[in-house]
Coordinates of C-alpha atoms and ligand atoms in Angstrom, one line a residue:
X1 CA 70.4 96.8 105.0
X2 CA 69.3 93.2 103.7
X3 CA 66.4 91.8 105.8
X4 CA 67.9 89.3 108.1
X5 CA 67.4 85.3 106.9
X6 CA 68.9 82.0 108.0
X7 CA 72.2 82.8 106.3
X8 CA 72.6 86.0 107.7
X9 CA 73.6 84.5 111.3
X10 CA 76.6 83.1 109.6
X11 CA 77.3 85.9 107.0
X12 CA 79.2 89.0 108.2
X13 CA 78.1 92.3 108.0
X14 CA 81.0 93.6 106.6
X15 CA 84.0 92.2 104.4
X16 CA 86.9 94.0 103.4
X17 CA 88.4 92.9 99.8
X18 CA 92.4 93.9 99.5
X19 CA 93.9 92.9 96.5
X20 CA 97.7 92.2 97.2
X21 CA 100.5 92.0 94.7
X22 CA 104.0 91.7 96.4
X23 CA 102.8 93.7 99.4
X24 CA 104.3 91.5 102.3
X25 CA 105.8 94.8 104.2
X26 CA 102.4 96.2 103.9
X27 CA 99.8 93.4 105.3
X28 CA 100.7 93.9 108.8
X29 CA 100.9 97.9 108.9
X30 CA 97.6 97.8 107.0
X31 CA 95.8 95.4 109.5
X32 CA 97.1 97.4 112.5
X33 CA 95.0 100.4 111.4
X34 CA 92.3 98.2 109.7
X35 CA 91.0 95.8 112.5
X36 CA 90.4 98.6 115.1
X37 CA 88.3 100.6 112.5
X38 CA 86.3 97.3 111.7
X39 CA 85.9 96.2 115.2
X40 CA 84.4 99.8 115.8
X41 CA 82.0 100.0 113.0
X42 CA 80.7 96.5 111.8
X43 CA 78.8 93.8 114.2
X44 CA 81.0 91.3 112.5
X45 CA 83.8 91.3 109.4
X46 CA 86.5 89.3 107.8
X47 CA 88.9 90.4 105.4
X48 CA 89.7 88.5 102.0
X49 CA 93.0 89.3 100.4
X50 CA 93.4 88.5 97.0
X51 CA 97.1 87.5 96.6
X52 CA 97.7 88.2 92.9
X53 CA 100.5 85.9 92.1
X54 CA 102.7 87.8 94.6
X55 CA 106.5 86.4 94.2
X56 CA 107.6 88.0 97.6
X57 CA 106.7 86.8 101.1
X58 CA 103.0 87.8 101.1
X59 CA 101.8 84.5 100.9
X60 CA 103.4 83.5 103.9
X61 CA 102.6 86.3 105.6
X62 CA 98.9 85.9 105.1
X63 CA 99.4 82.1 106.2
X64 CA 100.8 84.0 109.0
X65 CA 97.9 86.3 110.0
X66 CA 95.0 83.8 109.2
X67 CA 96.4 81.7 112.2
X68 CA 96.8 84.3 114.3
X69 CA 93.1 85.5 113.5
X70 CA 90.8 83.1 111.6
X71 CA 88.8 86.3 110.3
X72 CA 91.8 87.3 108.0
X73 CA 91.2 85.0 105.0
X74 CA 93.0 84.9 101.6
X75 CA 92.7 83.6 98.2
X76 CA 96.0 82.9 96.4
X77 CA 96.1 83.0 92.3
X78 CA 98.3 80.7 90.5
X79 CA 100.1 83.9 88.8
X80 CA 99.7 87.7 88.5
X81 CA 96.0 88.3 86.7
X82 CA 96.0 92.1 87.4
X83 CA 94.2 94.1 89.9
X84 CA 91.0 94.2 88.3
X85 CA 90.5 90.2 88.4
X86 CA 91.6 90.4 92.0
X87 CA 88.8 92.6 92.7
X88 CA 86.7 90.3 91.1
X89 CA 87.7 87.3 92.5
X90 CA 87.1 89.4 96.0
X91 CA 83.7 90.1 95.4
X92 CA 83.2 86.4 94.4
X93 CA 84.5 85.3 97.8
X94 CA 82.9 88.1 99.8
X95 CA 79.7 86.9 101.2
X96 CA 78.4 89.7 103.4
X97 CA 75.8 92.7 103.5
X98 CA 78.3 95.1 102.5
X99 CA 81.8 94.9 100.8
X100 CA 84.6 97.5 101.1
X101 CA 87.3 97.3 98.5
X102 CA 90.4 98.8 99.0
X103 CA 94.6 99.0 98.5
X104 CA 97.0 97.2 100.7
X105 CA 99.3 100.3 100.7
X106 CA 97.6 102.4 103.0
X107 CA 97.0 104.7 100.5
X108 CA 93.2 104.4 101.1
X109 CA 93.3 105.3 104.8
X110 CA 91.1 102.8 106.8
X111 CA 89.3 105.6 108.9
X112 CA 87.3 106.6 105.7
X113 CA 85.6 103.3 105.8
X114 CA 83.6 104.7 109.3
X115 CA 82.3 107.1 106.6
X116 CA 81.5 104.6 104.4
X117 CA 79.9 102.5 106.6
X118 CA 77.6 105.6 107.9
X119 CA 76.7 106.4 104.2
X120 CA 75.6 103.0 104.0
X121 CA 73.2 102.6 107.0
X122 CA 71.5 105.9 105.6
X123 CA 70.7 103.8 102.5
X124 CA 73.3 104.1 100.0
X125 CA 74.4 101.2 98.2
X126 CA 77.2 102.1 96.2
X127 CA 79.4 104.6 98.5
X128 CA 82.8 105.5 96.4
X129 CA 85.8 107.3 97.9
X130 CA 86.5 110.5 96.0
X131 CA 90.4 111.7 96.0
X132 CA 90.6 115.3 96.6
X133 CA 93.9 115.5 94.5
X134 CA 96.4 113.1 92.8
X135 CA 99.3 114.7 94.7
X136 CA 101.0 111.3 95.5
X137 CA 100.9 110.3 91.5
X138 CA 103.9 111.4 89.5
X139 CA 103.7 114.2 86.9
X140 CA 103.7 111.8 84.1
X141 CA 101.2 109.7 85.5
X142 CA 98.9 112.2 86.4
X143 CA 99.2 113.8 83.0
X144 CA 98.1 110.1 81.8
X145 CA 95.1 110.1 83.8
X146 CA 94.2 113.3 82.7
X147 CA 94.4 112.5 78.9
X148 CA 92.5 109.0 79.8
X149 CA 89.4 110.5 81.9
X150 CA 89.1 113.1 79.1
X151 CA 89.1 110.6 76.6
X152 CA 86.7 108.4 78.5
X153 CA 84.4 111.2 78.8
X154 CA 84.3 111.6 75.1
X155 CA 84.1 108.1 74.2
X156 CA 82.5 106.5 76.9
X157 CA 78.9 105.7 77.0
X158 CA 78.8 105.7 81.0
X159 CA 79.9 108.8 82.6
X160 CA 82.5 108.2 85.4
X161 CA 82.4 110.3 88.7
X162 CA 85.2 112.8 89.3
X163 CA 88.0 111.2 91.7
X164 CA 86.2 107.9 92.3
X165 CA 88.7 104.7 92.2
X166 CA 88.3 101.2 93.5
X167 CA 87.9 102.2 97.2
X168 CA 84.7 102.1 98.3
X169 CA 81.8 100.5 100.0
X170 CA 79.3 98.4 98.0
X171 CA 75.9 97.0 99.5
X172 CA 75.2 93.4 98.7
X173 CA 72.8 93.9 95.8
X174 CA 75.7 96.1 94.1
X175 CA 77.9 92.9 94.6
X176 CA 75.5 90.7 93.2
X177 CA 75.1 92.9 90.1
X178 CA 78.7 93.2 89.6
X179 CA 79.2 89.3 89.9
X180 CA 76.8 88.8 87.6
X181 CA 79.0 90.5 84.9
X182 CA 80.8 88.0 83.0
X183 CA 83.3 89.9 81.0
X184 CA 86.8 89.2 80.9
X185 CA 88.4 92.7 80.0
X186 CA 87.3 94.2 83.2
X187 CA 87.4 98.1 83.8
X188 CA 86.1 98.1 87.3
X189 CA 85.7 102.2 87.5
X190 CA 83.2 101.6 84.5
X191 CA 81.5 98.8 85.8
X192 CA 80.8 100.4 89.5
X193 CA 79.2 103.2 87.5
X194 CA 77.4 101.3 85.2
X195 CA 75.8 99.5 87.7
X196 CA 74.0 102.3 89.4
X197 CA 72.4 102.0 92.7
X198 CA 71.9 104.9 95.0
X199 CA 75.6 106.2 94.9
X200 CA 77.3 108.9 97.1
X201 CA 81.0 109.9 97.1
X202 CA 83.0 110.5 100.3
X203 CA 86.0 112.8 99.8
X204 CA 89.2 111.5 101.3
X205 CA 93.2 112.4 100.9
X206 CA 95.4 109.7 99.3
X207 CA 98.1 109.1 101.6
X208 CA 101.7 107.9 100.3
X209 CA 102.2 104.4 99.7
X210 CA 103.6 102.8 102.8
X211 CA 106.2 100.4 101.4
X212 CA 107.6 99.5 98.1
X213 CA 106.4 101.1 94.8
X214 CA 103.6 100.9 92.6
X215 CA 102.5 97.9 90.9
X216 CA 101.5 99.4 87.9
X217 CA 103.9 100.0 85.2
X218 CA 103.1 102.1 82.3
X219 CA 102.5 99.0 80.0
X220 CA 100.0 97.4 82.7
X221 CA 98.1 101.4 82.9
X222 CA 98.1 101.2 79.2
X223 CA 96.3 98.1 78.7
X224 CA 94.2 99.2 81.5
X225 CA 93.2 102.4 79.6
X226 CA 92.6 100.5 76.4
X227 CA 90.4 97.9 77.8
X228 CA 88.4 100.9 79.9
X229 CA 87.8 103.0 76.6
X230 CA 87.2 99.6 74.2
X231 CA 84.5 98.0 76.7
X232 CA 82.5 101.0 77.4
X233 CA 82.8 102.5 74.0
X234 CA 82.0 101.8 70.7
X235 CA 82.8 105.1 69.0
X236 CA 86.2 103.8 68.1
X237 CA 85.0 101.4 65.9
X238 CA 82.4 103.8 64.1
X239 CA 84.2 106.6 63.8
X240 CA 86.2 105.2 60.7
X241 CA 82.8 105.0 58.7
X242 CA 82.6 108.8 59.1
X243 CA 86.5 109.5 58.5
X244 CA 86.1 107.5 55.4
X245 CA 83.3 109.1 54.2
X246 CA 84.6 112.6 54.7
X247 CA 88.3 111.2 52.9
X248 CA 86.3 110.0 49.9
X249 CA 84.3 113.0 49.4
X250 CA 87.3 115.0 49.5
X251 CA 89.1 112.8 46.9
X252 CA 85.8 112.9 44.7
X253 CA 86.3 116.9 44.9
X254 CA 89.8 116.4 43.9
X255 CA 89.2 113.9 40.9
X256 CA 86.5 116.7 39.6
X257 CA 89.5 119.0 40.0
X258 CA 91.8 117.2 38.0
X259 CA 89.7 116.4 35.3
X260 CA 88.7 120.1 34.8
X261 CA 92.4 121.1 35.3
X262 CA 93.6 118.3 32.6
X263 CA 90.7 119.6 30.3
X264 CA 91.7 123.1 30.3
X265 CA 95.4 123.2 31.0
X266 CA 96.5 119.6 29.7
X267 CA 98.6 117.1 31.7
X268 CA 101.0 118.4 34.1
X269 CA 103.5 115.9 35.3
X270 CA 104.8 117.1 38.7
X271 CA 102.7 116.2 41.3
X272 CA 104.5 113.3 42.7
X273 CA 105.2 114.5 46.1
X274 CA 101.3 114.9 46.7
X275 CA 100.6 111.3 45.2
X276 CA 102.9 110.1 47.6
X277 CA 101.4 112.0 50.8
X278 CA 97.7 110.9 49.6
X279 CA 98.7 107.4 49.5
X280 CA 100.8 107.3 52.8
X281 CA 98.0 109.5 54.5
X282 CA 95.5 106.8 53.7
X283 CA 97.4 103.9 54.0
X284 CA 98.3 105.1 57.8
X285 CA 94.5 105.7 58.4
X286 CA 93.6 102.0 57.2
X287 CA 96.1 100.7 59.3
X288 CA 94.8 102.5 62.1
X289 CA 91.4 101.3 61.6
X290 CA 92.6 97.9 61.1
X291 CA 94.1 98.0 64.3
X292 CA 91.0 99.3 66.3
X293 CA 89.2 96.3 64.7
X294 CA 91.8 94.3 66.0
X295 CA 91.5 95.5 69.3
X296 CA 88.0 94.9 69.4
X297 CA 88.0 91.7 67.9
X298 CA 91.0 90.4 70.0
X299 CA 88.8 91.5 72.9
X300 CA 85.8 89.4 71.8
X301 CA 88.1 86.5 70.9
X302 CA 89.2 86.5 74.8
X303 CA 85.4 86.5 75.9
X304 CA 84.4 83.7 73.6
X305 CA 87.3 81.5 74.8
X306 CA 85.4 81.3 78.2
X307 CA 88.5 81.0 80.1
X308 CA 88.2 81.1 83.6
X309 CA 88.6 84.7 84.9
X310 CA 91.2 83.3 87.3
X311 CA 93.1 80.3 88.7
X312 CA 93.3 79.8 92.2
X313 CA 96.2 78.3 93.8
X314 CA 95.6 77.9 97.4
X315 CA 92.4 79.3 99.8
X316 CA 93.4 80.5 103.3
X317 CA 90.1 80.4 105.5
X318 CA 87.7 80.8 102.7
X319 CA 85.9 77.9 101.3
X320 CA 85.5 76.9 97.6
X321 CA 83.1 74.2 97.7
X322 CA 79.5 75.6 97.0
X323 CA 78.4 75.1 100.8
X324 CA 80.7 77.8 102.1
X325 CA 81.0 79.9 99.4
X326 CA 78.1 79.8 97.1
X327 CA 78.8 79.6 93.2
X328 CA 78.9 82.9 91.5
X329 CA 76.0 84.1 89.0
X330 CA 78.3 84.1 86.5
X331 CA 78.0 81.2 83.8
X332 CA 80.3 78.6 85.3
X333 CA 82.8 78.4 87.8
X334 CA 85.5 80.9 87.6
X335 CA 87.7 78.6 88.8
Ligands
UDP1 N1 97.5 94.9 92.9 C1 97.4 93.9 92.4 N2 97.8 93.2 91.3 C2 98.6 94.1 90.2 C3 98.9 95.3 90.7 C4 98.6 95.8 92.0 O1 96.3 93.3 92.9 O2 99.0 93.3 89.0 C5 97.2 95.8 94.2 C6 98.4 96.3 94.9 O3 99.1 95.2 95.6 C7 97.7 97.0 95.7 C8 96.6 97.9 94.9 O4 96.1 96.7 93.6 O5 97.1 96.7 96.8 C9 97.0 99.0 94.0 O6 98.5 99.0 93.4 P1 99.2 100.0 93.7 O7 99.4 100.6 94.9 O8 100.5 99.4 93.1 O9 98.8 101.4 92.4 P2 98.7 102.7 92.5 O10 98.5 103.0 94.1 O11 99.9 103.1 92.2 O12 97.5 102.9 91.6
MG2 MG1 99.1 102.4 95.6

């Protein structure tokens, strides 16, 4: 979709970014299904695996598949940085006309990429897979997700398309927009929606995970959800001034009521219970609002430290130097 220029000759048409965390068993089954699709839909392609600090044989597997096919490349992190950051690293290392992001566990059917590419050729720059249901998730996780997305709808300043996730195709222009976003607390789903561009959903059925189990603990999911809300909404910060106003108005009315009561009926000693309850209630509200402030300040702190987003332990078949891999538009290098 971009005008052909000099670099277009070496630049593949399509790059697939696959974050992997302890997925040694899934890599080859994935390639077996993905490669034929890519051969069909793209003039040239490459796959960039982001090894997110795996502790199993993932890295060895990646080395082996690269030896067999140089188009299969990898970037290996020095430790686990999380899927969101792995995706960011993937985009940094994906110099192509279009980039597809997908999971390694075959929950994202590779055949859907054909539809993605067709839409891209029609001129869409942000083609997202839309899961038709969440049947493959556990009940608890589904409930968690529902709660989170309704909260995000309420608080978030960026509407998210229903059912959209990381499985998607991004045009070069959209990739560049994402690369220019410097934030550390990355909530990709929000970022994809925030950048805009001509977007369209392609419905797909999420498959069962091929091998292994989910790499997302509830702890990781909670952190992910908090990052999501806090990086796309400032309402949790502002709501306390309203709560505070309402409570102090109420307290004022109470005070007037008590004064009048005292003047009319004299001092009434009982009232201990209501006193304790209101003190505890206000104490709770104050701690809660302090906690919210803390969450934001913690994120501001993480941003101002300007640490690199990730550290690379090893690159397999992808350049780390400027010539092979142009420096990201972000301020400074990311490694
Ligand atoms: N993943 C990752 N880093 C993590 C957790 C997950 O790179 O810290 C990868 C994982 O290897 C997989 C994708 O992200 O390719 C989706 O993870 P998973 O299938 O565990 O999540 P779920 O499908 O349960 O949401
Ligand atoms: Mg999965």
